[in-house]
């Protein structure tokens, strides 16, 4: 079997928990090289996941001639520079979300990949959730009639001090924004996937709990869709309770998922109620990485493209702009 030879830029939490295991375990993937600025940690990571080599500097990894594709698992402010450099070196790119800090960076990433004839995708892995595929099918079939309102929520508590792991997520120049940028982007992708193009965006961002942050701790956005229906997205870093919910209200019924990462779907049509369990893969990133790998090997576009990633970033720019 033909294997796609991968390089991994960034060996943090997500890379360790999901990305590296997927690149190691998929039959059509070979994890060839990894990069981390700390040489000892880079060497240990490479040894743990069976990578043949490691680099302190990501610029060296993208120039490795045997590497065919790179997974970029670094903070947002590095995505554009690293994607463009990888594309110019002839590497296909699967980049962590959100795609970049702003639309100009997204456009430069797309242009570089187009010019050098390489594939680009952004790691919105929920695009591959079975429960969302099922919901999309029911919406297309008119199971609950015309959609009136969608509520989607991402609520948790997150706080870091300077010097602590992932503190960069609270620095605007590195992350681009707060929870709307970090976790709201996933939910925007879900809404776009289910309901299509957005006609209008109205939003509010605030620091309701953490007054000293340069990014918001809470945000709410209302999205009006071209085909009809309104989506309301709420995110916060200031909630003691965690929520990851999706509710779709239509003229004939209601679809509800209490926890998207569990995939338990409640279908209410008229007075009839039914239940389905459609959990995601145990490694949430694996189906996306598998499709991207197949797309490269088969010479086709991935099911989730860089252009779709840009559209999520466009909606984010409208949310923060409003």
PDB file of C-alpha atoms in Angstrom:
ATOM      1  CA  UNK A   1       0.000   0.000   0.000  1.00  0.00           C
ATOM      2  CA  UNK A   2       1.206   3.481  -0.896  1.00  0.00           C
ATOM      3  CA  UNK A   3       1.910   5.543   2.238  1.00  0.00           C
ATOM      4  CA  UNK A   4       1.948   9.321   2.504  1.00  0.00           C
ATOM      5  CA  UNK A   5       5.061  10.467   4.333  1.00  0.00           C
ATOM      6  CA  UNK A   6       4.220  13.047   6.984  1.00  0.00           C
ATOM      7  CA  UNK A   7       6.059  15.674   8.952  1.00  0.00           C
ATOM      8  CA  UNK A   8       4.527  17.045  12.156  1.00  0.00           C
ATOM      9  CA  UNK A   9       5.238  20.659  13.111  1.00  0.00           C
ATOM     10  CA  UNK A  10       4.477  21.159  16.802  1.00  0.00           C
ATOM     11  CA  UNK A  11       4.379  18.405  19.415  1.00  0.00           C
ATOM     12  CA  UNK A  12       1.978  19.831  21.989  1.00  0.00           C
ATOM     13  CA  UNK A  13      -1.124  18.429  23.652  1.00  0.00           C
ATOM     14  CA  UNK A  14      -3.320  17.879  20.569  1.00  0.00           C
ATOM     15  CA  UNK A  15      -0.414  16.414  18.606  1.00  0.00           C
ATOM     16  CA  UNK A  16       0.310  13.931  21.375  1.00  0.00           C
ATOM     17  CA  UNK A  17      -3.283  12.923  22.080  1.00  0.00           C
ATOM     18  CA  UNK A  18      -4.665  12.733  18.550  1.00  0.00           C
ATOM     19  CA  UNK A  19      -2.509  13.759  15.592  1.00  0.00           C
ATOM     20  CA  UNK A  20       0.625  11.661  16.152  1.00  0.00           C
ATOM     21  CA  UNK A  21      -1.382   8.535  17.093  1.00  0.00           C
ATOM     22  CA  UNK A  22      -3.432   8.904  13.886  1.00  0.00           C
ATOM     23  CA  UNK A  23      -0.328   9.366  11.713  1.00  0.00           C
ATOM     24  CA  UNK A  24       1.234   6.351  13.394  1.00  0.00           C
ATOM     25  CA  UNK A  25      -1.823   4.082  13.221  1.00  0.00           C
ATOM     26  CA  UNK A  26      -3.304   4.777   9.781  1.00  0.00           C
ATOM     27  CA  UNK A  27      -2.164   2.226   7.206  1.00  0.00           C
ATOM     28  CA  UNK A  28      -1.695   4.823   4.468  1.00  0.00           C
ATOM     29  CA  UNK A  29       0.377   7.191   6.652  1.00  0.00           C
ATOM     30  CA  UNK A  30       4.000   7.204   7.735  1.00  0.00           C
ATOM     31  CA  UNK A  31       5.123   9.665  10.404  1.00  0.00           C
ATOM     32  CA  UNK A  32       8.581  10.466   9.119  1.00  0.00           C
ATOM     33  CA  UNK A  33       9.675  13.588  10.998  1.00  0.00           C
ATOM     34  CA  UNK A  34       8.617  15.781  13.913  1.00  0.00           C
ATOM     35  CA  UNK A  35       9.559  19.279  15.025  1.00  0.00           C
ATOM     36  CA  UNK A  36       9.785  20.856  18.450  1.00  0.00           C
ATOM     37  CA  UNK A  37      11.999  23.710  19.613  1.00  0.00           C
ATOM     38  CA  UNK A  38      13.124  21.747  22.687  1.00  0.00           C
ATOM     39  CA  UNK A  39      15.569  19.199  21.240  1.00  0.00           C
ATOM     40  CA  UNK A  40      15.259  16.682  24.080  1.00  0.00           C
ATOM     41  CA  UNK A  41      11.450  16.737  23.915  1.00  0.00           C
ATOM     42  CA  UNK A  42      11.527  16.503  20.117  1.00  0.00           C
ATOM     43  CA  UNK A  43      13.763  13.421  20.286  1.00  0.00           C
ATOM     44  CA  UNK A  44      11.579  11.791  22.952  1.00  0.00           C
ATOM     45  CA  UNK A  45       8.416  12.496  20.930  1.00  0.00           C
ATOM     46  CA  UNK A  46       9.955  11.036  17.767  1.00  0.00           C
ATOM     47  CA  UNK A  47      10.984   7.916  19.667  1.00  0.00           C
ATOM     48  CA  UNK A  48       7.554   7.533  21.264  1.00  0.00           C
ATOM     49  CA  UNK A  49       5.655   7.677  17.965  1.00  0.00           C
ATOM     50  CA  UNK A  50       8.177   5.951  15.705  1.00  0.00           C
ATOM     51  CA  UNK A  51       9.267   8.976  13.633  1.00  0.00           C
ATOM     52  CA  UNK A  52      12.575   8.408  11.868  1.00  0.00           C
ATOM     53  CA  UNK A  53      13.920  11.883  12.587  1.00  0.00           C
ATOM     54  CA  UNK A  54      13.281  15.119  14.439  1.00  0.00           C
ATOM     55  CA  UNK A  55      14.136  18.799  14.009  1.00  0.00           C
ATOM     56  CA  UNK A  56      14.505  21.730  16.390  1.00  0.00           C
ATOM     57  CA  UNK A  57      13.609  24.154  13.597  1.00  0.00           C
ATOM     58  CA  UNK A  58      10.433  23.734  11.569  1.00  0.00           C
ATOM     59  CA  UNK A  59      12.118  25.404   8.570  1.00  0.00           C
ATOM     60  CA  UNK A  60      14.393  22.359   8.310  1.00  0.00           C
ATOM     61  CA  UNK A  61      11.484  19.930   8.481  1.00  0.00           C
ATOM     62  CA  UNK A  62       9.651  21.508   5.529  1.00  0.00           C
ATOM     63  CA  UNK A  63      12.815  21.202   3.455  1.00  0.00           C
ATOM     64  CA  UNK A  64      13.165  17.469   4.214  1.00  0.00           C
ATOM     65  CA  UNK A  65      12.912  15.936   0.702  1.00  0.00           C
ATOM     66  CA  UNK A  66      11.203  12.726   1.830  1.00  0.00           C
ATOM     67  CA  UNK A  67       8.360  14.534   3.630  1.00  0.00           C
ATOM     68  CA  UNK A  68       5.320  14.817   1.340  1.00  0.00           C
ATOM     69  CA  UNK A  69       2.756  16.405   3.694  1.00  0.00           C
ATOM     70  CA  UNK A  70       2.897  18.360   6.931  1.00  0.00           C
ATOM     71  CA  UNK A  71       0.479  18.654   9.820  1.00  0.00           C
ATOM     72  CA  UNK A  72       0.787  22.087  11.432  1.00  0.00           C
ATOM     73  CA  UNK A  73      -0.088  21.880  15.131  1.00  0.00           C
ATOM     74  CA  UNK A  74       1.197  25.243  16.334  1.00  0.00           C
ATOM     75  CA  UNK A  75      -0.385  28.454  17.716  1.00  0.00           C
ATOM     76  CA  UNK A  76      -2.531  30.401  15.266  1.00  0.00           C
ATOM     77  CA  UNK A  77      -0.050  33.212  14.634  1.00  0.00           C
ATOM     78  CA  UNK A  78       2.362  30.721  13.039  1.00  0.00           C
ATOM     79  CA  UNK A  79      -0.107  29.037  10.681  1.00  0.00           C
ATOM     80  CA  UNK A  80       0.261  31.347   7.690  1.00  0.00           C
ATOM     81  CA  UNK A  81       4.060  31.507   7.709  1.00  0.00           C
ATOM     82  CA  UNK A  82       4.449  27.756   8.146  1.00  0.00           C
ATOM     83  CA  UNK A  83       1.774  26.827   5.588  1.00  0.00           C
ATOM     84  CA  UNK A  84       3.236  29.130   2.943  1.00  0.00           C
ATOM     85  CA  UNK A  85       6.771  27.819   3.550  1.00  0.00           C
ATOM     86  CA  UNK A  86       5.554  24.215   3.358  1.00  0.00           C
ATOM     87  CA  UNK A  87       3.622  24.887   0.138  1.00  0.00           C
ATOM     88  CA  UNK A  88       6.650  26.502  -1.468  1.00  0.00           C
ATOM     89  CA  UNK A  89       8.621  23.385  -0.543  1.00  0.00           C
ATOM     90  CA  UNK A  90       5.993  21.257  -2.343  1.00  0.00           C
ATOM     91  CA  UNK A  91       4.338  19.827   0.789  1.00  0.00           C
ATOM     92  CA  UNK A  92       0.613  19.264   1.210  1.00  0.00           C
ATOM     93  CA  UNK A  93      -0.722  20.931   4.372  1.00  0.00           C
ATOM     94  CA  UNK A  94      -3.266  20.002   7.010  1.00  0.00           C
ATOM     95  CA  UNK A  95      -3.336  22.928   9.433  1.00  0.00           C
ATOM     96  CA  UNK A  96      -4.854  23.227  12.890  1.00  0.00           C
ATOM     97  CA  UNK A  97      -7.844  25.480  13.368  1.00  0.00           C
ATOM     98  CA  UNK A  98      -8.600  28.341  13.117  1.00  0.00           C
ATOM     99  CA  UNK A  99      -6.916  28.730   9.763  1.00  0.00           C
ATOM    100  CA  UNK A 100      -5.090  32.000  10.522  1.00  0.00           C
ATOM    101  CA  UNK A 101      -5.284  35.297  12.397  1.00  0.00           C
ATOM    102  CA  UNK A 102      -7.130  37.106   9.605  1.00  0.00           C
ATOM    103  CA  UNK A 103      -8.475  36.794   6.054  1.00  0.00           C
ATOM    104  CA  UNK A 104      -5.373  38.254   4.445  1.00  0.00           C
ATOM    105  CA  UNK A 105      -3.309  35.415   5.919  1.00  0.00           C
ATOM    106  CA  UNK A 106      -5.921  32.866   4.786  1.00  0.00           C
ATOM    107  CA  UNK A 107      -5.773  34.219   1.242  1.00  0.00           C
ATOM    108  CA  UNK A 108      -1.977  34.081   1.146  1.00  0.00           C
ATOM    109  CA  UNK A 109      -2.075  30.477   2.369  1.00  0.00           C
ATOM    110  CA  UNK A 110      -4.563  29.516  -0.336  1.00  0.00           C
ATOM    111  CA  UNK A 111      -2.593  31.327  -3.019  1.00  0.00           C
ATOM    112  CA  UNK A 112       0.674  29.594  -2.060  1.00  0.00           C
ATOM    113  CA  UNK A 113      -0.973  26.165  -2.108  1.00  0.00           C
ATOM    114  CA  UNK A 114      -2.640  26.857  -5.461  1.00  0.00           C
ATOM    115  CA  UNK A 115       0.588  28.135  -7.023  1.00  0.00           C
ATOM    116  CA  UNK A 116       2.549  25.090  -5.903  1.00  0.00           C
ATOM    117  CA  UNK A 117      -0.229  22.579  -6.657  1.00  0.00           C
ATOM    118  CA  UNK A 118      -0.527  21.177  -3.128  1.00  0.00           C
ATOM    119  CA  UNK A 119      -3.636  20.335  -1.099  1.00  0.00           C
ATOM    120  CA  UNK A 120      -4.702  22.385   1.909  1.00  0.00           C
ATOM    121  CA  UNK A 121      -7.167  21.573   4.657  1.00  0.00           C
ATOM    122  CA  UNK A 122      -7.949  22.934   8.127  1.00  0.00           C
ATOM    123  CA  UNK A 123      -8.539  20.621  11.090  1.00  0.00           C
ATOM    124  CA  UNK A 124     -12.278  21.087  11.579  1.00  0.00           C
ATOM    125  CA  UNK A 125     -12.660  17.434  12.488  1.00  0.00           C
ATOM    126  CA  UNK A 126     -16.336  17.758  13.446  1.00  0.00           C
ATOM    127  CA  UNK A 127     -17.087  17.880   9.736  1.00  0.00           C
ATOM    128  CA  UNK A 128     -16.625  14.087   9.888  1.00  0.00           C
ATOM    129  CA  UNK A 129     -18.886  13.359  12.888  1.00  0.00           C
ATOM    130  CA  UNK A 130     -21.502  10.682  12.045  1.00  0.00           C
ATOM    131  CA  UNK A 131     -24.170  12.472  14.100  1.00  0.00           C
ATOM    132  CA  UNK A 132     -23.728  15.668  12.076  1.00  0.00           C
ATOM    133  CA  UNK A 133     -23.802  13.733   8.821  1.00  0.00           C
ATOM    134  CA  UNK A 134     -27.101  12.199   9.975  1.00  0.00           C
ATOM    135  CA  UNK A 135     -28.552  15.573  10.984  1.00  0.00           C
ATOM    136  CA  UNK A 136     -27.576  17.102   7.645  1.00  0.00           C
ATOM    137  CA  UNK A 137     -29.325  14.256   5.861  1.00  0.00           C
ATOM    138  CA  UNK A 138     -32.516  14.794   7.895  1.00  0.00           C
ATOM    139  CA  UNK A 139     -32.481  18.536   7.257  1.00  0.00           C
ATOM    140  CA  UNK A 140     -32.101  17.917   3.522  1.00  0.00           C
ATOM    141  CA  UNK A 141     -34.955  15.396   3.640  1.00  0.00           C
ATOM    142  CA  UNK A 142     -37.228  17.854   5.451  1.00  0.00           C
ATOM    143  CA  UNK A 143     -37.639  15.651   8.526  1.00  0.00           C
ATOM    144  CA  UNK A 144     -38.344  18.643  10.783  1.00  0.00           C
ATOM    145  CA  UNK A 145     -39.538  20.971   8.012  1.00  0.00           C
ATOM    146  CA  UNK A 146     -38.161  24.475   7.579  1.00  0.00           C
ATOM    147  CA  UNK A 147     -35.551  25.384  10.161  1.00  0.00           C
ATOM    148  CA  UNK A 148     -36.485  28.355  12.311  1.00  0.00           C
ATOM    149  CA  UNK A 149     -33.742  28.464  14.930  1.00  0.00           C
ATOM    150  CA  UNK A 150     -30.501  26.705  15.849  1.00  0.00           C
ATOM    151  CA  UNK A 151     -28.828  27.004  19.238  1.00  0.00           C
ATOM    152  CA  UNK A 152     -25.217  25.819  19.584  1.00  0.00           C
ATOM    153  CA  UNK A 153     -23.176  26.328  22.743  1.00  0.00           C
ATOM    154  CA  UNK A 154     -19.573  25.886  23.870  1.00  0.00           C
ATOM    155  CA  UNK A 155     -19.293  26.717  27.556  1.00  0.00           C
ATOM    156  CA  UNK A 156     -16.414  25.954  29.906  1.00  0.00           C
ATOM    157  CA  UNK A 157     -13.905  27.523  32.266  1.00  0.00           C
ATOM    158  CA  UNK A 158     -10.420  28.410  31.071  1.00  0.00           C
ATOM    159  CA  UNK A 159      -7.810  30.571  32.732  1.00  0.00           C
ATOM    160  CA  UNK A 160      -4.023  30.601  32.477  1.00  0.00           C
ATOM    161  CA  UNK A 161      -1.313  32.791  33.951  1.00  0.00           C
ATOM    162  CA  UNK A 162       1.796  33.963  32.145  1.00  0.00           C
ATOM    163  CA  UNK A 163       4.251  31.096  31.834  1.00  0.00           C
ATOM    164  CA  UNK A 164       1.594  28.402  32.136  1.00  0.00           C
ATOM    165  CA  UNK A 165       0.803  25.977  29.305  1.00  0.00           C
ATOM    166  CA  UNK A 166      -1.559  27.349  26.645  1.00  0.00           C
ATOM    167  CA  UNK A 167      -1.398  30.894  28.011  1.00  0.00           C
ATOM    168  CA  UNK A 168      -0.890  31.990  24.405  1.00  0.00           C
ATOM    169  CA  UNK A 169      -4.627  31.398  23.863  1.00  0.00           C
ATOM    170  CA  UNK A 170      -5.275  34.504  25.966  1.00  0.00           C
ATOM    171  CA  UNK A 171      -2.901  36.747  24.005  1.00  0.00           C
ATOM    172  CA  UNK A 172      -4.660  38.469  21.128  1.00  0.00           C
ATOM    173  CA  UNK A 173      -1.551  38.866  18.977  1.00  0.00           C
ATOM    174  CA  UNK A 174      -0.921  35.094  19.166  1.00  0.00           C
ATOM    175  CA  UNK A 175      -4.467  33.670  19.191  1.00  0.00           C
ATOM    176  CA  UNK A 176      -6.487  36.325  17.382  1.00  0.00           C
ATOM    177  CA  UNK A 177      -9.311  36.214  19.911  1.00  0.00           C
ATOM    178  CA  UNK A 178     -10.748  34.372  22.888  1.00  0.00           C
ATOM    179  CA  UNK A 179     -13.209  31.454  23.053  1.00  0.00           C
ATOM    180  CA  UNK A 180     -15.036  32.515  19.882  1.00  0.00           C
ATOM    181  CA  UNK A 181     -11.771  32.162  17.955  1.00  0.00           C
ATOM    182  CA  UNK A 182     -10.622  28.999  19.712  1.00  0.00           C
ATOM    183  CA  UNK A 183     -13.762  26.889  20.155  1.00  0.00           C
ATOM    184  CA  UNK A 184     -16.432  28.988  18.470  1.00  0.00           C
ATOM    185  CA  UNK A 185     -14.759  28.367  15.125  1.00  0.00           C
ATOM    186  CA  UNK A 186     -15.629  24.658  15.399  1.00  0.00           C
ATOM    187  CA  UNK A 187     -19.291  25.516  15.945  1.00  0.00           C
ATOM    188  CA  UNK A 188     -19.310  27.999  13.063  1.00  0.00           C
ATOM    189  CA  UNK A 189     -18.083  25.178  10.824  1.00  0.00           C
ATOM    190  CA  UNK A 190     -20.909  22.950  12.102  1.00  0.00           C
ATOM    191  CA  UNK A 191     -23.495  25.635  11.316  1.00  0.00           C
ATOM    192  CA  UNK A 192     -22.077  26.231   7.828  1.00  0.00           C
ATOM    193  CA  UNK A 193     -22.013  22.502   7.167  1.00  0.00           C
ATOM    194  CA  UNK A 194     -25.639  22.040   8.214  1.00  0.00           C
ATOM    195  CA  UNK A 195     -27.278  25.243   6.977  1.00  0.00           C
ATOM    196  CA  UNK A 196     -25.084  26.600   4.194  1.00  0.00           C
ATOM    197  CA  UNK A 197     -24.001  30.167   3.385  1.00  0.00           C
ATOM    198  CA  UNK A 198     -24.495  32.997   5.868  1.00  0.00           C
ATOM    199  CA  UNK A 199     -26.334  36.160   4.830  1.00  0.00           C
ATOM    200  CA  UNK A 200     -25.834  38.347   7.907  1.00  0.00           C
ATOM    201  CA  UNK A 201     -23.910  38.272  11.195  1.00  0.00           C
ATOM    202  CA  UNK A 202     -24.626  40.142  14.417  1.00  0.00           C
ATOM    203  CA  UNK A 203     -22.434  39.607  17.457  1.00  0.00           C
ATOM    204  CA  UNK A 204     -21.413  40.740  20.909  1.00  0.00           C
ATOM    205  CA  UNK A 205     -18.108  40.026  22.639  1.00  0.00           C
ATOM    206  CA  UNK A 206     -17.434  40.887  26.272  1.00  0.00           C
ATOM    207  CA  UNK A 207     -15.209  40.363  29.270  1.00  0.00           C
ATOM    208  CA  UNK A 208     -17.805  39.439  31.858  1.00  0.00           C
ATOM    209  CA  UNK A 209     -15.579  37.430  34.203  1.00  0.00           C
ATOM    210  CA  UNK A 210     -11.913  38.102  33.390  1.00  0.00           C
ATOM    211  CA  UNK A 211     -11.554  41.882  33.153  1.00  0.00           C
ATOM    212  CA  UNK A 212      -7.798  41.973  32.524  1.00  0.00           C
ATOM    213  CA  UNK A 213      -7.696  39.928  29.295  1.00  0.00           C
ATOM    214  CA  UNK A 214      -6.796  41.252  25.859  1.00  0.00           C
ATOM    215  CA  UNK A 215      -9.322  38.776  24.379  1.00  0.00           C
ATOM    216  CA  UNK A 216     -12.994  38.264  25.190  1.00  0.00           C
ATOM    217  CA  UNK A 217     -14.069  35.652  27.725  1.00  0.00           C
ATOM    218  CA  UNK A 218     -17.658  35.498  26.438  1.00  0.00           C
ATOM    219  CA  UNK A 219     -19.294  35.997  23.049  1.00  0.00           C
ATOM    220  CA  UNK A 220     -22.661  35.508  21.366  1.00  0.00           C
ATOM    221  CA  UNK A 221     -23.270  35.585  17.620  1.00  0.00           C
ATOM    222  CA  UNK A 222     -26.458  35.429  15.562  1.00  0.00           C
ATOM    223  CA  UNK A 223     -26.091  34.099  12.013  1.00  0.00           C
ATOM    224  CA  UNK A 224     -28.840  34.552   9.437  1.00  0.00           C
ATOM    225  CA  UNK A 225     -28.612  31.920   6.695  1.00  0.00           C
ATOM    226  CA  UNK A 226     -29.365  32.481   3.021  1.00  0.00           C
ATOM    227  CA  UNK A 227     -31.690  29.486   2.867  1.00  0.00           C
ATOM    228  CA  UNK A 228     -33.548  30.681   5.974  1.00  0.00           C
ATOM    229  CA  UNK A 229     -33.176  30.045   9.654  1.00  0.00           C
ATOM    230  CA  UNK A 230     -31.170  31.770  12.363  1.00  0.00           C
ATOM    231  CA  UNK A 231     -28.278  30.266  14.280  1.00  0.00           C
ATOM    232  CA  UNK A 232     -27.333  31.512  17.746  1.00  0.00           C
ATOM    233  CA  UNK A 233     -23.838  30.602  18.941  1.00  0.00           C
ATOM    234  CA  UNK A 234     -22.779  31.185  22.554  1.00  0.00           C
ATOM    235  CA  UNK A 235     -19.270  30.659  23.918  1.00  0.00           C
ATOM    236  CA  UNK A 236     -17.634  31.453  27.250  1.00  0.00           C
ATOM    237  CA  UNK A 237     -14.547  30.753  29.319  1.00  0.00           C
ATOM    238  CA  UNK A 238     -16.398  31.796  32.463  1.00  0.00           C
ATOM    239  CA  UNK A 239     -18.827  28.928  33.075  1.00  0.00           C
ATOM    240  CA  UNK A 240     -18.387  26.419  35.888  1.00  0.00           C
ATOM    241  CA  UNK A 241     -20.510  23.990  33.874  1.00  0.00           C
ATOM    242  CA  UNK A 242     -19.293  22.584  30.545  1.00  0.00           C
ATOM    243  CA  UNK A 243     -21.731  22.542  27.637  1.00  0.00           C
ATOM    244  CA  UNK A 244     -21.291  21.318  24.042  1.00  0.00           C
ATOM    245  CA  UNK A 245     -24.839  21.318  22.737  1.00  0.00           C
ATOM    246  CA  UNK A 246     -26.756  21.565  19.474  1.00  0.00           C
ATOM    247  CA  UNK A 247     -30.503  22.152  19.170  1.00  0.00           C
ATOM    248  CA  UNK A 248     -32.313  22.636  15.856  1.00  0.00           C
ATOM    249  CA  UNK A 249     -35.930  23.807  15.924  1.00  0.00           C
ATOM    250  CA  UNK A 250     -38.099  23.369  12.847  1.00  0.00           C
ATOM    251  CA  UNK A 251     -41.746  23.787  11.911  1.00  0.00           C
ATOM    252  CA  UNK A 252     -42.360  20.030  12.296  1.00  0.00           C
ATOM    253  CA  UNK A 253     -39.920  19.010  15.003  1.00  0.00           C
ATOM    254  CA  UNK A 254     -36.708  19.313  16.967  1.00  0.00           C
ATOM    255  CA  UNK A 255     -33.250  17.712  16.754  1.00  0.00           C
ATOM    256  CA  UNK A 256     -31.098  17.752  19.864  1.00  0.00           C
ATOM    257  CA  UNK A 257     -27.571  16.628  20.770  1.00  0.00           C
ATOM    258  CA  UNK A 258     -26.672  17.181  24.433  1.00  0.00           C
ATOM    259  CA  UNK A 259     -22.962  16.520  23.862  1.00  0.00           C
ATOM    260  CA  UNK A 260     -21.583  16.606  20.330  1.00  0.00           C
ATOM    261  CA  UNK A 261     -18.533  14.562  21.306  1.00  0.00           C
ATOM    262  CA  UNK A 262     -20.861  11.746  22.423  1.00  0.00           C
ATOM    263  CA  UNK A 263     -23.191  11.833  19.414  1.00  0.00           C
ATOM    264  CA  UNK A 264     -26.462  10.919  21.121  1.00  0.00           C
ATOM    265  CA  UNK A 265     -29.248  12.341  18.989  1.00  0.00           C
ATOM    266  CA  UNK A 266     -32.851  12.955  20.074  1.00  0.00           C
ATOM    267  CA  UNK A 267     -35.326  13.252  17.182  1.00  0.00           C
ATOM    268  CA  UNK A 268     -38.720  14.776  17.944  1.00  0.00           C
ATOM    269  CA  UNK A 269     -41.234  14.979  15.103  1.00  0.00           C
ATOM    270  CA  UNK A 270     -44.744  15.921  16.104  1.00  0.00           C
ATOM    271  CA  UNK A 271     -45.577  13.779  19.145  1.00  0.00           C
ATOM    272  CA  UNK A 272     -43.116  11.022  18.193  1.00  0.00           C
ATOM    273  CA  UNK A 273     -39.660  10.857  19.746  1.00  0.00           C
ATOM    274  CA  UNK A 274     -36.783   8.552  18.809  1.00  0.00           C
ATOM    275  CA  UNK A 275     -33.145   8.183  19.770  1.00  0.00           C
ATOM    276  CA  UNK A 276     -29.972   7.391  17.851  1.00  0.00           C
ATOM    277  CA  UNK A 277     -26.391   6.957  19.038  1.00  0.00           C
ATOM    278  CA  UNK A 278     -23.781   8.033  16.489  1.00  0.00           C
ATOM    279  CA  UNK A 279     -20.502   8.569  18.365  1.00  0.00           C
ATOM    280  CA  UNK A 280     -17.408   9.946  16.646  1.00  0.00           C
ATOM    281  CA  UNK A 281     -14.212   7.936  16.234  1.00  0.00           C
ATOM    282  CA  UNK A 282     -12.327   7.434  19.511  1.00  0.00           C
ATOM    283  CA  UNK A 283      -9.549   9.563  17.979  1.00  0.00           C
ATOM    284  CA  UNK A 284     -11.504  12.627  16.872  1.00  0.00           C
ATOM    285  CA  UNK A 285      -8.825  13.762  14.394  1.00  0.00           C
ATOM    286  CA  UNK A 286      -8.308  10.424  12.657  1.00  0.00           C
ATOM    287  CA  UNK A 287     -11.178  10.472  10.102  1.00  0.00           C
ATOM    288  CA  UNK A 288     -10.123  13.920   8.887  1.00  0.00           C
ATOM    289  CA  UNK A 289      -6.463  12.927   8.589  1.00  0.00           C
ATOM    290  CA  UNK A 290      -7.490   9.733   6.814  1.00  0.00           C
ATOM    291  CA  UNK A 291      -9.598  11.609   4.248  1.00  0.00           C
ATOM    292  CA  UNK A 292      -6.873  14.190   3.638  1.00  0.00           C
ATOM    293  CA  UNK A 293      -4.316  11.434   3.113  1.00  0.00           C
ATOM    294  CA  UNK A 294      -6.593   9.662   0.651  1.00  0.00           C
ATOM    295  CA  UNK A 295      -7.259  12.925  -1.161  1.00  0.00           C
ATOM    296  CA  UNK A 296      -3.543  13.490  -1.693  1.00  0.00           C
ATOM    297  CA  UNK A 297      -2.891   9.903  -2.772  1.00  0.00           C
ATOM    298  CA  UNK A 298      -5.918   9.894  -5.096  1.00  0.00           C
ATOM    299  CA  UNK A 299      -5.279  13.359  -6.523  1.00  0.00           C
ATOM    300  CA  UNK A 300      -8.609  14.837  -5.427  1.00  0.00           C
ATOM    301  CA  UNK A 301      -9.765  17.669  -3.193  1.00  0.00           C
ATOM    302  CA  UNK A 302     -10.199  16.764   0.501  1.00  0.00           C
ATOM    303  CA  UNK A 303     -13.764  16.663   1.796  1.00  0.00           C
ATOM    304  CA  UNK A 304     -12.905  19.715   3.868  1.00  0.00           C
ATOM    305  CA  UNK A 305     -10.841  22.202   1.899  1.00  0.00           C
ATOM    306  CA  UNK A 306      -8.801  25.270   2.684  1.00  0.00           C
ATOM    307  CA  UNK A 307     -11.495  27.396   1.039  1.00  0.00           C
ATOM    308  CA  UNK A 308     -14.042  26.072   3.529  1.00  0.00           C
ATOM    309  CA  UNK A 309     -11.622  26.890   6.329  1.00  0.00           C
ATOM    310  CA  UNK A 310     -11.381  30.425   4.974  1.00  0.00           C
ATOM    311  CA  UNK A 311     -15.162  30.783   5.093  1.00  0.00           C
ATOM    312  CA  UNK A 312     -15.121  29.977   8.811  1.00  0.00           C
ATOM    313  CA  UNK A 313     -12.470  32.672   9.243  1.00  0.00           C
ATOM    314  CA  UNK A 314     -14.602  35.104   7.239  1.00  0.00           C
ATOM    315  CA  UNK A 315     -17.482  34.595   9.654  1.00  0.00           C
ATOM    316  CA  UNK A 316     -15.094  35.046  12.579  1.00  0.00           C
ATOM    317  CA  UNK A 317     -13.917  38.344  11.077  1.00  0.00           C
ATOM    318  CA  UNK A 318     -17.536  39.530  10.846  1.00  0.00           C
ATOM    319  CA  UNK A 319     -18.200  38.513  14.448  1.00  0.00           C
ATOM    320  CA  UNK A 320     -15.209  40.416  15.792  1.00  0.00           C
ATOM    321  CA  UNK A 321     -15.828  43.291  13.398  1.00  0.00           C
ATOM    322  CA  UNK A 322     -19.371  43.771  14.673  1.00  0.00           C
TER     323      UNK A 322
END
